[in-house]
Amino acid sequence: MDQFYNDIADKSFLGMIVSDEQSRILYFDEKLKETMRGLNHHFAHFIDAGDIIGIKNLVRREKNLHMKQLNTTMEGRKYTYLYLFDLSVERQLALQLKEASYDAHLWYETFNQMKDAVLITDESNIVLFVNAAFTGMMGIPAASITGQSLEGSEFGREYCKSILNRRDFSSAVMEFEGQRKCLVSCSPVFDEDHNLKRTLILFKDLDDAELSPKARTVSLKTDDSAARPPASKPIDKKALNPAMKKIYREIDRLANVDTTILLTGETGVGKDFIAGYIHENSDRAKTGKLVKINCGAIPETLFESELFGYESGAFTGALKSGKIGYFESAANGTLYLDEIGEMPYLMQVKLLSALNDREFYRVGGTKPIQFTARVIAATNADLSALIKEKKFRSDLFYRINVITFEIPPLRDRREETLWIARDILQQYNAHYGKNCYFDPLTMSVFLQYNWTGNIREMKNLVERLVVTSPTDCIGIENIPDDICEYVGITKDTPAEEIELPKEEPQPAVSAAAATVEIPQGKKLRELVDGYEMQVLEQALKNSASLKEASEKLGVDISTIVRKKQKYKLP
């Protein structure tokens, strides 16, 4: 971090003052003269008056000023050297480093979420990065190949030489020892002068039984799914709130039990997602599908026919062939009764009968049909209160209330806020073909906001931000006014006055990512510099000018210029 602190010192240093033992100012340097106009107007007054005591008192009152003192004696006389610094510059530089490091982490984590193996080399074919899928597929530790020449390694000589050093996309089907066949695809990455800077190599497993080599090449060349972020990430239970960890432990234990489950909680807390999780982690995902019924969205007159279906001629306007209902569609799968508290009172009797007898009749039918689905019900209403109001049957309540999970609202699961927000952002980035990311101040706002609409409100907001943000960086200027007002800031609030999270936000880390090894012999400073250089290089590549790159990264143009010189970027 030495260079970083040198940058801070250079930027924040305002000048030097020399005083004698009578506290009279004897000298101040040219740097102080240049910056004096931008400081508190009283500062010039104290300088002119030669009053070092006044200067010290002023610095104590100014939160952005800091003074370091050095006492020395020359020829029997005592002198004091005072060095003046601007702390606001120091804070801004620290924030910029944090942003760059976090952006680099997002790129690192994105590659580790991919199911296909990824290997990245520089212009000299030195391996810069391999993801967790690569180490798992090839059985090669990251530390043993990172920093090595790919052509010089046994792996590269044997498998990749024929498709490296090409200036266009190339691919070949290769068979790895002890592995399935893979389609190996190389994509060169050039700078604005068309000099090769990176090579991205993807390894995709092929199923020999289903596709010929020719068919594989065609299908995978037209399928860019490997280059897109996944639609959603697997749940990392280590990142969950303790209450949610307990819920998922119970759900995992009960996934293959046919017991009826009732999900309760405020609207938007993710009851639909949990119902889907239960189904996908049960054997019923192999034998049937998840069928959702929104009990509050079906007209009362159509409820019975929608649930149970009807026979031909059962009523005027009925299809001649009849129609199966939701109950039959869910055969051997899972029937999800959402908003069950909204179900018409008279229909509750027939639902109870079907659940108890495990059979039902179509409207107009006389032949019983076996009910083979598992039932999951959900509501945001207080069913006990509805029972007292005679709006919900107590016997049906006892029938569905076998196992109940109350999902806590998002405001009680704040440790999950950033993980969920990033997962949603990843989905909408993939959907709209964008590469948006949250800056640290936006994440701070997300953590402080109450999310009365829970995850549903967050999804709507994130989609809006992705669609409307003029740059990839989603800052507080994009956040709606009512949310800014709730957390007590305005869009003009200086960055240093916004409270950042006390700890660095920890996104969900996949099991694959947890196996990534830190390259041996690499110091933290080297790693940070490497990631910062990659982020800067990517921003410059995707920007038409230095100004656009500075806006994307949220830094001053002078910072871009200085960093380009530091990393010798073209």
Coordinates of C-alpha atoms in Angstrom, one line a residue:
M1 CA 0.0 0.0 0.0
D2 CA 3.1 2.3 0.0
Q3 CA 2.3 3.9 -3.4
F4 CA -1.3 4.5 -2.3
Y5 CA -0.2 6.4 0.8
N6 CA 2.3 8.3 -1.4
D7 CA -0.6 9.3 -3.6
I8 CA -2.6 10.5 -0.6
A9 CA 0.3 12.5 0.8
D10 CA 0.9 14.1 -2.6
K11 CA -2.7 15.0 -3.1
S12 CA -3.6 16.1 0.4
F13 CA -0.4 18.0 1.3
L14 CA -1.3 21.8 1.4
G15 CA 2.0 23.2 2.4
M16 CA 4.5 23.9 5.2
I17 CA 4.8 26.6 7.8
V18 CA 7.9 27.4 9.9
S19 CA 7.7 29.3 13.3
D20 CA 10.1 30.3 16.0
E21 CA 9.9 29.6 19.8
Q22 CA 7.9 32.8 20.2
S23 CA 5.2 31.3 17.9
R24 CA 5.9 33.8 15.1
I25 CA 5.6 32.6 11.5
L26 CA 9.0 32.9 9.8
Y27 CA 8.2 31.2 6.5
F28 CA 5.5 29.4 4.5
D29 CA 6.2 27.6 1.2
E30 CA 4.8 28.2 -2.4
K31 CA 2.4 25.2 -2.1
L32 CA 0.7 26.9 0.8
K33 CA 0.4 30.1 -1.1
E34 CA -1.3 28.3 -4.0
T35 CA -3.8 26.6 -1.8
M36 CA -4.5 29.4 0.7
R37 CA -7.3 30.9 -1.4
G38 CA -9.4 27.7 -1.2
L39 CA -9.1 27.4 2.5
N40 CA -11.1 29.2 5.3
H41 CA -10.8 33.0 4.7
H42 CA -9.5 33.4 8.3
F43 CA -6.5 31.3 7.3
A44 CA -4.9 34.1 5.2
H45 CA -5.5 36.6 8.1
F46 CA -3.5 34.4 10.6
I47 CA -0.7 34.0 8.0
D48 CA -0.5 37.7 7.4
A49 CA -0.5 38.3 11.2
G50 CA 2.2 35.7 11.7
D51 CA 0.0 34.1 14.4
I52 CA 0.9 30.4 14.5
I53 CA -1.4 29.9 17.6
G54 CA -4.4 31.2 15.5
I55 CA -3.5 28.7 12.7
K56 CA -3.4 25.8 15.2
N57 CA -6.8 26.7 16.7
L58 CA -8.3 27.1 13.2
V59 CA -7.1 23.6 12.2
R60 CA -8.6 22.1 15.3
R61 CA -12.0 23.5 14.3
E62 CA -11.9 22.5 10.7
K63 CA -12.8 18.8 10.4
N64 CA -11.1 18.4 7.0
L65 CA -7.8 19.9 8.0
H66 CA -5.0 18.1 9.8
M67 CA -1.6 19.4 11.0
K68 CA 1.6 17.4 11.7
Q69 CA 4.3 19.1 13.9
L70 CA 8.0 18.6 13.9
N71 CA 10.2 20.5 16.5
T72 CA 13.9 21.0 15.8
T73 CA 16.9 23.0 17.2
M74 CA 19.5 24.8 15.1
E75 CA 22.3 26.9 16.4
G76 CA 20.7 27.0 19.8
R77 CA 17.4 28.3 18.5
K78 CA 14.1 26.3 18.5
Y79 CA 12.0 26.0 15.3
T80 CA 8.7 24.3 14.6
Y81 CA 7.8 22.9 11.2
L82 CA 4.1 22.5 10.6
Y83 CA 2.8 20.4 7.7
L84 CA -0.8 21.0 6.7
F85 CA -3.0 18.3 5.1
D86 CA -6.6 18.2 3.6
L87 CA -8.3 15.1 5.0
S88 CA -11.2 15.3 2.6
V89 CA -8.8 14.4 -0.2
E90 CA -7.5 11.5 1.8
R91 CA -11.0 10.2 2.4
Q92 CA -11.8 10.5 -1.3
L93 CA -8.7 8.6 -2.4
A94 CA -9.4 5.9 0.1
L95 CA -13.0 5.6 -1.3
Q96 CA -11.7 5.4 -4.8
L97 CA -9.4 2.5 -3.9
K98 CA -12.3 0.8 -2.2
E99 CA -14.4 1.1 -5.3
A100 CA -11.7 -0.2 -7.6
S101 CA -11.1 -3.1 -5.2
Y102 CA -14.7 -3.9 -5.0
D103 CA -15.2 -3.8 -8.8
A104 CA -12.3 -6.2 -9.2
H105 CA -13.9 -8.5 -6.6
L106 CA -17.1 -8.5 -8.7
W107 CA -15.3 -9.6 -11.8
Y108 CA -13.5 -12.3 -9.8
E109 CA -16.7 -13.5 -8.3
T110 CA -18.6 -13.4 -11.6
F111 CA -16.1 -15.8 -13.3
N112 CA -16.2 -18.1 -10.3
Q113 CA -20.0 -18.3 -10.6
M114 CA -19.7 -19.7 -14.1
K115 CA -20.2 -23.5 -14.5
D116 CA -17.8 -23.6 -17.4
A117 CA -14.0 -23.6 -16.8
V118 CA -12.3 -20.2 -17.5
L119 CA -8.7 -19.5 -18.1
I120 CA -7.3 -16.0 -18.9
T121 CA -3.8 -15.2 -20.2
D122 CA -2.0 -11.9 -21.0
E123 CA -0.4 -10.9 -24.3
S124 CA 2.5 -13.3 -23.6
N125 CA 0.2 -16.2 -22.8
I126 CA 1.1 -16.0 -19.1
V127 CA -1.8 -17.3 -17.1
L128 CA -3.5 -14.5 -15.1
F129 CA -6.5 -16.3 -13.7
V130 CA -8.4 -19.6 -13.6
N131 CA -11.8 -20.0 -12.0
A132 CA -13.0 -22.6 -9.6
A133 CA -14.6 -24.7 -12.3
F134 CA -11.3 -25.0 -14.1
T135 CA -9.5 -26.3 -11.0
G136 CA -12.4 -28.8 -10.4
M137 CA -12.6 -29.9 -14.1
M138 CA -8.8 -30.2 -14.8
G139 CA -7.6 -31.1 -11.3
I140 CA -4.9 -28.4 -11.6
P141 CA -4.5 -26.2 -8.5
A142 CA -4.7 -22.5 -9.4
A143 CA -1.4 -21.7 -7.7
S144 CA 0.5 -24.2 -9.9
I145 CA -0.6 -22.6 -13.2
T146 CA -1.2 -18.9 -12.4
G147 CA 1.8 -16.8 -13.3
Q148 CA 3.1 -19.6 -15.6
S149 CA 3.4 -19.6 -19.4
L150 CA 0.5 -21.6 -20.8
E151 CA 2.6 -22.7 -23.8
G152 CA 5.4 -23.7 -21.5
S153 CA 3.2 -25.8 -19.2
E154 CA 2.4 -29.4 -19.8
F155 CA -1.3 -28.6 -19.9
G156 CA -0.9 -25.8 -22.5
R157 CA 1.5 -27.7 -24.8
E158 CA -0.8 -30.7 -24.9
Y159 CA -4.2 -29.1 -25.3
C160 CA -4.1 -25.4 -26.2
K161 CA -1.2 -24.7 -28.5
S162 CA -3.2 -25.2 -31.7
I163 CA -5.8 -22.5 -30.8
L164 CA -3.5 -19.9 -29.1
N165 CA -1.9 -16.9 -30.8
R166 CA -4.8 -16.4 -33.1
R167 CA -6.2 -13.0 -33.8
D168 CA -9.8 -14.1 -34.1
F169 CA -12.2 -16.5 -32.3
S170 CA -11.2 -20.1 -32.6
S171 CA -12.5 -23.3 -31.1
A172 CA -11.7 -27.0 -31.1
V173 CA -13.1 -30.2 -29.6
M174 CA -10.5 -31.8 -27.3
E175 CA -10.6 -34.9 -25.1
F176 CA -9.0 -34.5 -21.7
E177 CA -7.5 -37.5 -19.8
G178 CA -10.1 -38.9 -17.4
Q179 CA -12.6 -36.2 -18.4
R180 CA -15.4 -35.8 -20.9
K181 CA -14.7 -34.2 -24.2
C182 CA -14.7 -30.4 -24.1
L183 CA -15.2 -27.6 -26.6
V184 CA -12.3 -25.3 -26.0
S185 CA -13.0 -21.7 -27.2
C186 CA -10.4 -18.9 -27.4
S187 CA -11.5 -15.3 -27.6
P188 CA -8.7 -12.6 -28.0
V189 CA -9.1 -9.2 -26.4
F190 CA -7.5 -6.2 -28.0
D191 CA -6.8 -2.6 -26.8
E192 CA -7.8 0.4 -28.8
D193 CA -4.7 0.1 -31.0
H194 CA -5.6 -3.5 -31.8
N195 CA -2.8 -4.9 -29.7
L196 CA -3.5 -8.3 -28.1
K197 CA -3.8 -7.8 -24.4
R198 CA -5.8 -10.8 -23.1
T199 CA -7.0 -14.2 -24.2
L200 CA -10.2 -15.7 -22.7
I201 CA -10.4 -19.5 -22.9
L202 CA -13.6 -21.3 -22.1
F203 CA -13.8 -25.1 -21.6
K204 CA -17.4 -26.5 -22.0
D205 CA -18.2 -30.1 -21.4
L206 CA -19.8 -32.0 -24.2
D207 CA -22.2 -35.0 -24.1
D208 CA -20.8 -37.5 -26.6
A209 CA -24.1 -39.5 -26.6
E210 CA -26.2 -36.6 -27.7
L211 CA -24.2 -34.5 -30.2
S212 CA -21.7 -35.2 -32.9
P213 CA -18.5 -33.0 -32.9
K214 CA -19.8 -31.0 -35.8
A215 CA -23.2 -30.4 -34.1
R216 CA -21.5 -29.5 -30.8
T217 CA -19.4 -26.8 -32.5
V218 CA -22.4 -25.3 -34.3
S219 CA -24.6 -25.3 -31.3
L220 CA -22.1 -23.9 -28.9
K221 CA -20.8 -21.2 -31.3
T222 CA -24.3 -19.8 -31.5
D223 CA -25.0 -20.2 -27.8
D224 CA -23.4 -17.3 -25.8
S225 CA -24.8 -18.4 -22.4
A226 CA -21.3 -19.1 -21.2
A227 CA -20.4 -15.4 -21.7
R228 CA -23.4 -14.2 -19.7
P229 CA -23.8 -14.1 -15.9
P230 CA -26.1 -16.9 -14.6
A231 CA -29.7 -15.9 -14.1
S232 CA -29.4 -16.6 -10.4
K233 CA -26.9 -18.0 -7.9
P234 CA -27.3 -21.0 -5.7
I235 CA -28.1 -20.2 -2.2
D236 CA -25.1 -19.9 0.1
K237 CA -26.6 -20.7 3.5
K238 CA -23.5 -19.3 5.2
A239 CA -24.6 -15.8 4.1
L240 CA -28.1 -16.2 5.5
N241 CA -29.6 -14.6 8.6
P242 CA -29.7 -17.0 11.5
A243 CA -33.5 -17.3 11.3
M244 CA -33.3 -18.1 7.6
K245 CA -30.5 -20.7 8.2
K246 CA -32.8 -22.5 10.6
I247 CA -35.7 -22.4 8.1
Y248 CA -33.5 -23.8 5.3
R249 CA -32.2 -26.5 7.6
E250 CA -35.7 -27.7 8.3
I251 CA -36.7 -27.4 4.6
D252 CA -33.8 -29.6 3.5
R253 CA -34.8 -32.1 6.1
L254 CA -38.5 -32.1 5.0
A255 CA -38.1 -31.7 1.3
N256 CA -38.9 -35.3 0.5
V257 CA -41.7 -35.7 3.1
D258 CA -45.3 -35.2 1.8
T259 CA -46.4 -33.2 4.8
T260 CA -48.3 -30.0 3.9
I261 CA -46.3 -26.9 4.5
L262 CA -47.7 -23.4 5.3
L263 CA -45.5 -20.4 4.5
T264 CA -46.4 -17.1 6.2
G265 CA -44.8 -13.6 6.2
E266 CA -45.3 -10.2 4.7
T267 CA -45.9 -9.6 1.1
G268 CA -42.7 -9.8 -1.0
V269 CA -40.5 -11.7 1.4
G270 CA -39.8 -14.6 -1.0
K271 CA -42.5 -17.2 -0.2
D272 CA -42.7 -18.1 -3.9
F273 CA -39.0 -18.6 -4.1
I274 CA -39.0 -20.9 -1.0
A275 CA -41.9 -22.9 -2.4
G276 CA -39.9 -23.4 -5.6
Y277 CA -36.8 -24.4 -3.5
I278 CA -38.8 -27.0 -1.7
H279 CA -40.1 -28.5 -4.9
E280 CA -36.7 -28.4 -6.7
N281 CA -35.0 -30.1 -3.8
S282 CA -37.5 -32.9 -3.6
D283 CA -37.9 -36.1 -5.6
R284 CA -41.2 -34.6 -7.0
A285 CA -39.1 -32.4 -9.2
K286 CA -38.3 -35.5 -11.3
T287 CA -41.9 -36.9 -11.4
G288 CA -44.1 -33.7 -11.7
K289 CA -44.1 -30.0 -11.8
L290 CA -44.7 -27.1 -9.5
V291 CA -48.2 -25.6 -10.2
K292 CA -49.0 -22.3 -8.6
I293 CA -52.5 -21.1 -7.9
N294 CA -53.1 -17.5 -6.9
C295 CA -56.2 -17.9 -4.8
G296 CA -56.8 -14.2 -4.7
A297 CA -56.8 -13.8 -8.5
I298 CA -59.4 -16.3 -9.6
P299 CA -63.1 -15.2 -9.8
E300 CA -65.3 -17.0 -7.3
T301 CA -67.6 -18.3 -10.0
L302 CA -64.7 -20.0 -11.8
F303 CA -62.8 -21.2 -8.8
E304 CA -64.1 -24.8 -8.8
S305 CA -63.6 -25.4 -12.5
E306 CA -60.1 -23.9 -12.4
L307 CA -59.0 -26.1 -9.5
F308 CA -60.7 -29.4 -10.4
G309 CA -61.4 -29.0 -14.1
Y310 CA -64.7 -29.9 -15.8
E311 CA -66.3 -32.5 -18.1
S312 CA -67.7 -31.9 -21.5
G313 CA -71.0 -30.0 -21.3
A314 CA -70.7 -29.3 -17.6
F315 CA -72.0 -25.7 -18.1
T316 CA -72.8 -23.2 -20.9
G317 CA -69.6 -22.2 -22.7
A318 CA -67.6 -25.3 -21.6
L319 CA -65.2 -26.8 -24.1
K320 CA -66.6 -29.9 -25.7
S321 CA -63.5 -31.9 -24.8
G322 CA -63.7 -30.7 -21.2
K323 CA -60.6 -29.4 -19.3
I324 CA -58.2 -30.5 -16.7
G325 CA -57.7 -28.3 -13.6
Y326 CA -54.7 -27.3 -11.6
F327 CA -55.1 -30.3 -9.3
E328 CA -54.6 -32.7 -12.2
S329 CA -51.8 -30.6 -13.7
A330 CA -49.9 -31.0 -10.5
A331 CA -50.1 -34.8 -10.5
N332 CA -47.0 -36.3 -8.8
G333 CA -45.6 -32.8 -8.3
T334 CA -46.3 -29.9 -6.0
L335 CA -49.5 -27.7 -5.8
Y336 CA -48.7 -24.3 -4.5
L337 CA -51.7 -22.4 -3.1
D338 CA -50.5 -18.8 -2.9
E339 CA -52.6 -16.2 -0.9
I340 CA -54.8 -19.0 0.5
G341 CA -56.4 -16.5 2.9
E342 CA -58.1 -15.0 -0.1
M343 CA -59.8 -18.2 -1.1
P344 CA -63.7 -18.0 -1.2
Y345 CA -65.2 -19.4 1.9
L346 CA -67.5 -21.9 0.1
M347 CA -64.5 -23.3 -1.9
Q348 CA -62.6 -24.0 1.3
V349 CA -65.0 -26.9 2.0
K350 CA -64.2 -28.6 -1.3
L351 CA -60.5 -28.0 -0.9
L352 CA -60.6 -29.5 2.6
S353 CA -62.4 -32.6 1.2
A354 CA -59.8 -33.0 -1.6
L355 CA -56.9 -32.8 0.9
N356 CA -58.5 -35.2 3.4
D357 CA -59.7 -37.8 0.8
R358 CA -56.8 -37.4 -1.6
E359 CA -59.3 -37.4 -4.5
F360 CA -61.7 -35.0 -6.2
Y361 CA -64.3 -34.7 -9.0
R362 CA -64.3 -32.6 -12.0
V363 CA -67.2 -30.2 -12.4
G364 CA -70.0 -32.3 -13.9
G365 CA -68.1 -35.5 -13.4
T366 CA -68.9 -38.7 -11.5
K367 CA -65.5 -40.4 -11.6
P368 CA -63.1 -39.7 -8.7
I369 CA -59.6 -38.6 -9.7
Q370 CA -56.7 -39.4 -7.4
F371 CA -54.9 -36.3 -5.9
T372 CA -51.2 -37.2 -5.9
A373 CA -49.6 -33.7 -5.4
R374 CA -47.9 -32.3 -2.4
V375 CA -49.5 -29.1 -1.0
I376 CA -47.6 -25.9 -0.1
A377 CA -49.8 -23.0 1.0
A378 CA -48.8 -19.4 1.6
T379 CA -50.4 -16.3 3.0
N380 CA -49.5 -12.8 4.2
A381 CA -52.7 -12.6 6.2
D382 CA -53.4 -13.5 9.8
L383 CA -55.4 -16.7 9.4
S384 CA -56.3 -16.8 13.1
A385 CA -57.9 -13.4 12.8
L386 CA -59.7 -14.5 9.6
I387 CA -61.1 -17.5 11.5
K388 CA -62.6 -15.2 14.2
E389 CA -64.1 -13.1 11.4
K390 CA -65.7 -16.2 9.8
K391 CA -63.7 -15.7 6.6
F392 CA -61.5 -18.8 6.9
R393 CA -62.5 -22.2 8.1
S394 CA -60.7 -23.5 11.2
D395 CA -60.8 -27.1 10.0
L396 CA -58.9 -26.1 6.8
F397 CA -56.5 -24.1 8.9
Y398 CA -55.7 -27.1 11.0
R399 CA -55.3 -29.3 7.8
I400 CA -52.7 -27.0 6.2
N401 CA -51.0 -25.9 9.4
V402 CA -48.9 -29.1 9.8
I403 CA -45.5 -27.5 9.3
T404 CA -45.4 -23.7 9.3
F405 CA -42.4 -21.5 8.3
E406 CA -42.7 -17.8 9.1
I407 CA -40.4 -15.9 6.7
P408 CA -38.9 -12.8 8.4
P409 CA -39.1 -9.4 6.5
L410 CA -36.0 -8.1 4.8
R411 CA -35.5 -5.4 7.4
D412 CA -34.9 -8.1 9.9
R413 CA -32.4 -9.8 7.6
R414 CA -30.1 -6.9 6.8
E415 CA -27.1 -9.1 6.5
E416 CA -28.7 -10.6 3.4
T417 CA -29.5 -7.2 1.8
L418 CA -26.4 -6.8 -0.3
W419 CA -26.3 -10.4 -1.3
I420 CA -29.9 -10.4 -2.5
A421 CA -29.4 -7.0 -4.3
R422 CA -26.4 -8.2 -6.2
D423 CA -28.1 -11.4 -7.2
I424 CA -31.1 -9.4 -8.5
L425 CA -28.7 -7.1 -10.3
Q426 CA -26.9 -10.0 -11.9
Q427 CA -30.3 -11.3 -13.2
Y428 CA -31.3 -8.0 -14.8
N429 CA -27.8 -7.4 -16.2
A430 CA -28.1 -10.7 -18.0
H431 CA -31.7 -9.9 -19.1
Y432 CA -30.9 -6.4 -20.5
G433 CA -27.4 -7.2 -21.7
K434 CA -25.8 -4.6 -19.3
N435 CA -22.9 -4.5 -16.9
C436 CA -24.2 -2.3 -14.1
Y437 CA -22.7 -2.3 -10.6
F438 CA -23.5 -0.5 -7.3
D439 CA -21.1 2.0 -5.9
P440 CA -20.4 1.8 -2.1
L441 CA -22.7 4.7 -1.3
T442 CA -25.6 3.1 -3.1
M443 CA -25.0 -0.1 -1.1
S444 CA -24.9 2.0 2.1
V445 CA -28.4 3.4 1.2
F446 CA -29.6 -0.1 0.5
L447 CA -28.5 -1.2 4.0
Q448 CA -30.2 1.7 5.7
Y449 CA -33.5 1.6 3.8
N450 CA -36.4 -0.2 5.5
W451 CA -37.7 -2.2 2.4
T452 CA -41.4 -2.2 3.4
G453 CA -42.1 -4.1 0.2
N454 CA -39.3 -6.5 0.9
I455 CA -37.6 -8.4 -1.9
R456 CA -40.4 -7.6 -4.4
E457 CA -39.8 -3.9 -3.8
M458 CA -36.0 -4.4 -4.2
K459 CA -36.5 -6.3 -7.5
N460 CA -38.6 -3.5 -8.9
L461 CA -36.1 -0.8 -7.8
V462 CA -33.1 -2.7 -9.2
E463 CA -34.8 -3.2 -12.5
R464 CA -35.6 0.5 -12.7
L465 CA -32.0 1.4 -11.9
V466 CA -30.5 -1.0 -14.5
V467 CA -32.8 0.3 -17.2
T468 CA -32.5 4.1 -16.4
S469 CA -28.9 4.4 -15.2
P470 CA -26.9 6.4 -17.9
T471 CA -23.6 4.7 -16.8
D472 CA -22.7 1.2 -15.6
C473 CA -22.0 2.7 -12.1
I474 CA -25.3 3.0 -10.2
G475 CA -24.7 5.9 -7.8
I476 CA -27.0 7.7 -5.3
E477 CA -28.0 10.2 -8.0
N478 CA -30.0 7.3 -9.5
I479 CA -31.8 6.4 -6.3
P480 CA -35.4 7.7 -6.0
D481 CA -35.9 10.8 -3.8
D482 CA -38.2 9.1 -1.3
I483 CA -35.6 6.5 -0.5
C484 CA -32.8 9.1 -0.1
E485 CA -35.2 11.1 2.1
Y486 CA -35.9 8.0 4.3
V487 CA -32.1 7.4 5.0
G488 CA -31.6 11.2 5.6
I489 CA -29.6 12.2 2.6
T490 CA -30.0 14.2 -0.6
K491 CA -28.4 13.6 -3.9
D492 CA -26.2 16.5 -3.3
T493 CA -24.9 15.2 0.1
P494 CA -21.1 15.0 -0.1
A495 CA -19.8 11.5 -0.2
E496 CA -17.7 11.9 2.9
E497 CA -20.8 12.7 5.0
I498 CA -22.6 9.4 4.0
E499 CA -22.0 6.6 6.5
L500 CA -20.5 3.6 4.8
P501 CA -21.2 0.1 6.2
K502 CA -19.1 -0.6 9.3
E503 CA -17.7 -3.7 7.7
E504 CA -16.9 -4.5 4.1
P505 CA -20.1 -6.0 2.5
Q506 CA -19.8 -9.8 2.1
P507 CA -21.6 -11.1 -1.0
A508 CA -22.6 -14.8 -1.0
V509 CA -19.5 -16.9 -1.8
S510 CA -20.2 -20.0 -3.7
A511 CA -18.7 -23.4 -2.6
A512 CA -16.7 -23.3 -5.8
A513 CA -15.3 -19.8 -5.0
A514 CA -14.3 -20.9 -1.5
T515 CA -11.8 -23.4 -3.1
V516 CA -9.9 -20.7 -5.0
E517 CA -6.2 -20.6 -3.9
I518 CA -4.3 -17.4 -3.3
P519 CA -1.3 -17.3 -5.7
Q520 CA 1.9 -18.1 -3.7
G521 CA 4.5 -15.3 -3.5
K522 CA 1.9 -12.6 -4.2
K523 CA 1.6 -9.8 -1.7
L524 CA -1.7 -8.0 -1.0
R525 CA -0.4 -4.9 -2.7
E526 CA 0.5 -6.8 -5.9
L527 CA -3.0 -8.4 -5.9
V528 CA -4.7 -5.1 -5.4
D529 CA -2.6 -3.5 -8.1
G530 CA -3.3 -6.3 -10.5
Y531 CA -7.1 -6.1 -10.0
E532 CA -7.0 -2.3 -10.2
M533 CA -5.1 -2.4 -13.4
Q534 CA -7.6 -4.9 -14.9
V535 CA -10.6 -2.7 -13.9
L536 CA -8.9 0.4 -15.3
E537 CA -8.0 -1.4 -18.5
Q538 CA -11.5 -2.7 -19.0
A539 CA -13.0 0.8 -18.4
L540 CA -10.6 2.4 -20.9
K541 CA -11.4 -0.3 -23.5
N542 CA -15.1 0.2 -23.2
S543 CA -15.0 4.0 -23.2
A544 CA -14.7 6.5 -26.0
S545 CA -12.6 8.9 -24.0
L546 CA -10.8 9.4 -20.7
K547 CA -13.7 11.5 -19.5
E548 CA -16.2 8.7 -20.1
A549 CA -13.9 6.2 -18.3
S550 CA -13.6 8.6 -15.3
E551 CA -17.4 8.9 -15.1
K552 CA -17.8 5.1 -15.2
L553 CA -15.4 4.6 -12.4
G554 CA -16.5 7.7 -10.5
V555 CA -13.1 9.2 -10.3
D556 CA -11.4 12.4 -11.5
I557 CA -9.7 12.4 -15.0
S558 CA -6.4 13.2 -13.3
T559 CA -6.7 9.9 -11.4
I560 CA -7.2 8.0 -14.7
V561 CA -4.2 9.7 -16.2
R562 CA -2.0 9.0 -13.2
K563 CA -3.1 5.3 -13.0
K564 CA -2.5 4.9 -16.8
Q565 CA 1.1 6.1 -16.3
K566 CA 1.6 3.9 -13.2
Y567 CA 0.5 0.7 -15.0
K568 CA 2.0 1.8 -18.4
L569 CA -1.3 1.4 -20.1
P570 CA -1.6 2.7 -23.7

